[in-house]
Amino acid sequence: MLHDRVLVRADTSEGERRSSGGIVIPATAQVGRRLSWADVVAVGQNVRTVEPGDRVLYDPEDRAEVEVRGVSYILMRERDLHAVAAERLQDTDGATGLYL
């Protein structure tokens, strides 16, 4: 990975989902602009806020997909990430483990 690039593997939960009220929402339903979670696989040498193993929130419309050895990944810049959820951030006093 070069510079400020982050390689992530997106969650594959694109099927049916259930609302908090228990209503089943089919996979074909149109939703507004929705952010997605992904797991960080690799980072470039200039990335400062995320590490491999972290979960990040990103906009699925702003992505570049790449396939490596049959596995699909998403390549993006660090500045395109909206939030970071990491176990290492939970060690601080009163922290939630979510870095926005």
PDB file of C-alpha atoms in Angstrom:
ATOM      1  CA  MET A   1       0.000   0.000   0.000  1.00  0.00           C
ATOM      2  CA  LEU A   2       1.280   3.451  -0.853  1.00  0.00           C
ATOM      3  CA  HIS A   3       0.951   6.853   0.810  1.00  0.00           C
ATOM      4  CA  ASP A   4      -2.451   7.494   2.465  1.00  0.00           C
ATOM      5  CA  ARG A   5      -4.315   4.541   0.932  1.00  0.00           C
ATOM      6  CA  VAL A   6      -6.422   2.106   2.952  1.00  0.00           C
ATOM      7  CA  LEU A   7      -7.458  -1.341   1.701  1.00  0.00           C
ATOM      8  CA  VAL A   8     -10.695  -2.636   3.254  1.00  0.00           C
ATOM      9  CA  ARG A   9     -12.929  -5.689   2.924  1.00  0.00           C
ATOM     10  CA  ALA A  10     -16.602  -4.707   2.928  1.00  0.00           C
ATOM     11  CA  ASP A  11     -19.262  -6.505   4.937  1.00  0.00           C
ATOM     12  CA  THR A  12     -21.228  -8.798   2.658  1.00  0.00           C
ATOM     13  CA  SER A  13     -24.642  -8.263   4.269  1.00  0.00           C
ATOM     14  CA  GLU A  14     -26.368  -7.061   1.093  1.00  0.00           C
ATOM     15  CA  GLY A  15     -29.337  -9.416   1.437  1.00  0.00           C
ATOM     16  CA  GLU A  16     -32.532  -8.926   3.370  1.00  0.00           C
ATOM     17  CA  ARG A  17     -32.302  -6.970   6.584  1.00  0.00           C
ATOM     18  CA  ARG A  18     -34.677  -6.327   9.444  1.00  0.00           C
ATOM     19  CA  SER A  19     -35.645  -2.929  10.851  1.00  0.00           C
ATOM     20  CA  SER A  20     -35.552  -2.232  14.595  1.00  0.00           C
ATOM     21  CA  GLY A  21     -39.351  -2.715  14.620  1.00  0.00           C
ATOM     22  CA  GLY A  22     -39.057  -6.191  13.079  1.00  0.00           C
ATOM     23  CA  ILE A  23     -40.103  -5.319   9.521  1.00  0.00           C
ATOM     24  CA  VAL A  24     -38.233  -7.292   6.832  1.00  0.00           C
ATOM     25  CA  ILE A  25     -36.663  -4.994   4.228  1.00  0.00           C
ATOM     26  CA  PRO A  26     -35.890  -6.804   0.941  1.00  0.00           C
ATOM     27  CA  ALA A  27     -32.480  -6.499  -0.715  1.00  0.00           C
ATOM     28  CA  THR A  28     -34.052  -4.717  -3.693  1.00  0.00           C
ATOM     29  CA  ALA A  29     -35.501  -1.856  -1.601  1.00  0.00           C
ATOM     30  CA  GLN A  30     -34.088   1.588  -2.384  1.00  0.00           C
ATOM     31  CA  VAL A  31     -32.654   3.402   0.615  1.00  0.00           C
ATOM     32  CA  GLY A  32     -31.205   6.871   0.879  1.00  0.00           C
ATOM     33  CA  ARG A  33     -27.511   7.536   1.006  1.00  0.00           C
ATOM     34  CA  ARG A  34     -26.290   4.988   3.520  1.00  0.00           C
ATOM     35  CA  LEU A  35     -22.770   4.538   4.872  1.00  0.00           C
ATOM     36  CA  SER A  36     -21.267   1.047   5.209  1.00  0.00           C
ATOM     37  CA  TRP A  37     -18.844  -0.687   7.563  1.00  0.00           C
ATOM     38  CA  ALA A  38     -15.695  -2.514   6.437  1.00  0.00           C
ATOM     39  CA  ASP A  39     -12.645  -4.180   7.987  1.00  0.00           C
ATOM     40  CA  VAL A  40      -9.202  -2.667   7.333  1.00  0.00           C
ATOM     41  CA  VAL A  41      -6.843  -5.159   5.693  1.00  0.00           C
ATOM     42  CA  ALA A  42      -3.797  -2.989   4.902  1.00  0.00           C
ATOM     43  CA  VAL A  43      -2.680   0.642   5.193  1.00  0.00           C
ATOM     44  CA  GLY A  44      -0.068   2.821   3.498  1.00  0.00           C
ATOM     45  CA  GLN A  45       2.927   4.307   5.305  1.00  0.00           C
ATOM     46  CA  ASN A  46       1.319   7.774   5.682  1.00  0.00           C
ATOM     47  CA  VAL A  47      -1.931   6.571   7.291  1.00  0.00           C
ATOM     48  CA  ARG A  48      -2.145   7.844  10.869  1.00  0.00           C
ATOM     49  CA  THR A  49      -5.547   7.003  12.352  1.00  0.00           C
ATOM     50  CA  VAL A  50      -6.331   3.423  11.341  1.00  0.00           C
ATOM     51  CA  GLU A  51      -4.544   0.103  11.620  1.00  0.00           C
ATOM     52  CA  PRO A  52      -5.212  -3.323  10.106  1.00  0.00           C
ATOM     53  CA  GLY A  53      -8.032  -4.997  12.024  1.00  0.00           C
ATOM     54  CA  ASP A  54     -10.002  -1.774  12.675  1.00  0.00           C
ATOM     55  CA  ARG A  55     -13.564  -1.318  11.401  1.00  0.00           C
ATOM     56  CA  VAL A  56     -14.227   1.824   9.389  1.00  0.00           C
ATOM     57  CA  LEU A  57     -17.325   3.639   8.164  1.00  0.00           C
ATOM     58  CA  TYR A  58     -17.222   4.769   4.535  1.00  0.00           C
ATOM     59  CA  ASP A  59     -19.480   5.934   1.709  1.00  0.00           C
ATOM     60  CA  PRO A  60     -20.000   3.017  -0.709  1.00  0.00           C
ATOM     61  CA  GLU A  61     -20.522   5.409  -3.633  1.00  0.00           C
ATOM     62  CA  ASP A  62     -16.947   6.790  -3.295  1.00  0.00           C
ATOM     63  CA  ARG A  63     -14.946   3.630  -3.797  1.00  0.00           C
ATOM     64  CA  ALA A  64     -12.569   1.847  -6.122  1.00  0.00           C
ATOM     65  CA  GLU A  65     -12.912  -1.929  -6.120  1.00  0.00           C
ATOM     66  CA  VAL A  66     -10.000  -4.278  -6.688  1.00  0.00           C
ATOM     67  CA  GLU A  67      -9.826  -8.074  -6.748  1.00  0.00           C
ATOM     68  CA  VAL A  68      -6.807  -9.851  -5.268  1.00  0.00           C
ATOM     69  CA  ARG A  69      -6.608 -13.666  -5.472  1.00  0.00           C
ATOM     70  CA  GLY A  70     -10.363 -13.927  -5.998  1.00  0.00           C
ATOM     71  CA  VAL A  71     -11.302 -11.705  -3.030  1.00  0.00           C
ATOM     72  CA  SER A  72     -12.908  -8.288  -3.601  1.00  0.00           C
ATOM     73  CA  TYR A  73     -11.480  -5.322  -1.696  1.00  0.00           C
ATOM     74  CA  ILE A  74     -12.106  -1.583  -1.695  1.00  0.00           C
ATOM     75  CA  LEU A  75      -9.245   0.878  -2.047  1.00  0.00           C
ATOM     76  CA  MET A  76      -9.695   4.401  -0.664  1.00  0.00           C
ATOM     77  CA  ARG A  77      -7.869   7.343   0.838  1.00  0.00           C
ATOM     78  CA  GLU A  78      -7.728   7.822   4.587  1.00  0.00           C
ATOM     79  CA  ARG A  79      -9.574  11.144   4.276  1.00  0.00           C
ATOM     80  CA  ASP A  80     -12.580   9.328   2.745  1.00  0.00           C
ATOM     81  CA  LEU A  81     -13.232   7.424   5.991  1.00  0.00           C
ATOM     82  CA  HIS A  82     -16.020   8.778   8.194  1.00  0.00           C
ATOM     83  CA  ALA A  83     -15.387   6.874  11.457  1.00  0.00           C
ATOM     84  CA  VAL A  84     -13.111   4.248  13.014  1.00  0.00           C
ATOM     85  CA  ALA A  85     -14.190   1.566  15.507  1.00  0.00           C
ATOM     86  CA  ALA A  86     -11.242  -0.150  17.167  1.00  0.00           C
ATOM     87  CA  GLU A  87     -10.609  -2.296  20.232  1.00  0.00           C
ATOM     88  CA  ARG A  88      -7.416  -0.336  20.974  1.00  0.00           C
ATOM     89  CA  LEU A  89      -9.469   2.864  21.424  1.00  0.00           C
ATOM     90  CA  GLN A  90     -11.551   1.326  24.235  1.00  0.00           C
ATOM     91  CA  ASP A  91      -8.625   1.287  26.675  1.00  0.00           C
ATOM     92  CA  THR A  92      -8.837   5.017  27.403  1.00  0.00           C
ATOM     93  CA  ASP A  93     -11.006   6.419  30.198  1.00  0.00           C
ATOM     94  CA  GLY A  94     -14.646   6.872  29.182  1.00  0.00           C
ATOM     95  CA  ALA A  95     -14.015   6.093  25.522  1.00  0.00           C
ATOM     96  CA  THR A  96     -16.553   4.205  23.420  1.00  0.00           C
ATOM     97  CA  GLY A  97     -14.054   2.745  20.965  1.00  0.00           C
ATOM     98  CA  LEU A  98     -15.492   4.879  18.164  1.00  0.00           C
ATOM     99  CA  TYR A  99     -13.333   7.645  16.701  1.00  0.00           C
ATOM    100  CA  LEU A 100     -15.271  10.121  14.581  1.00  0.00           C
TER     101      LEU A 100
END
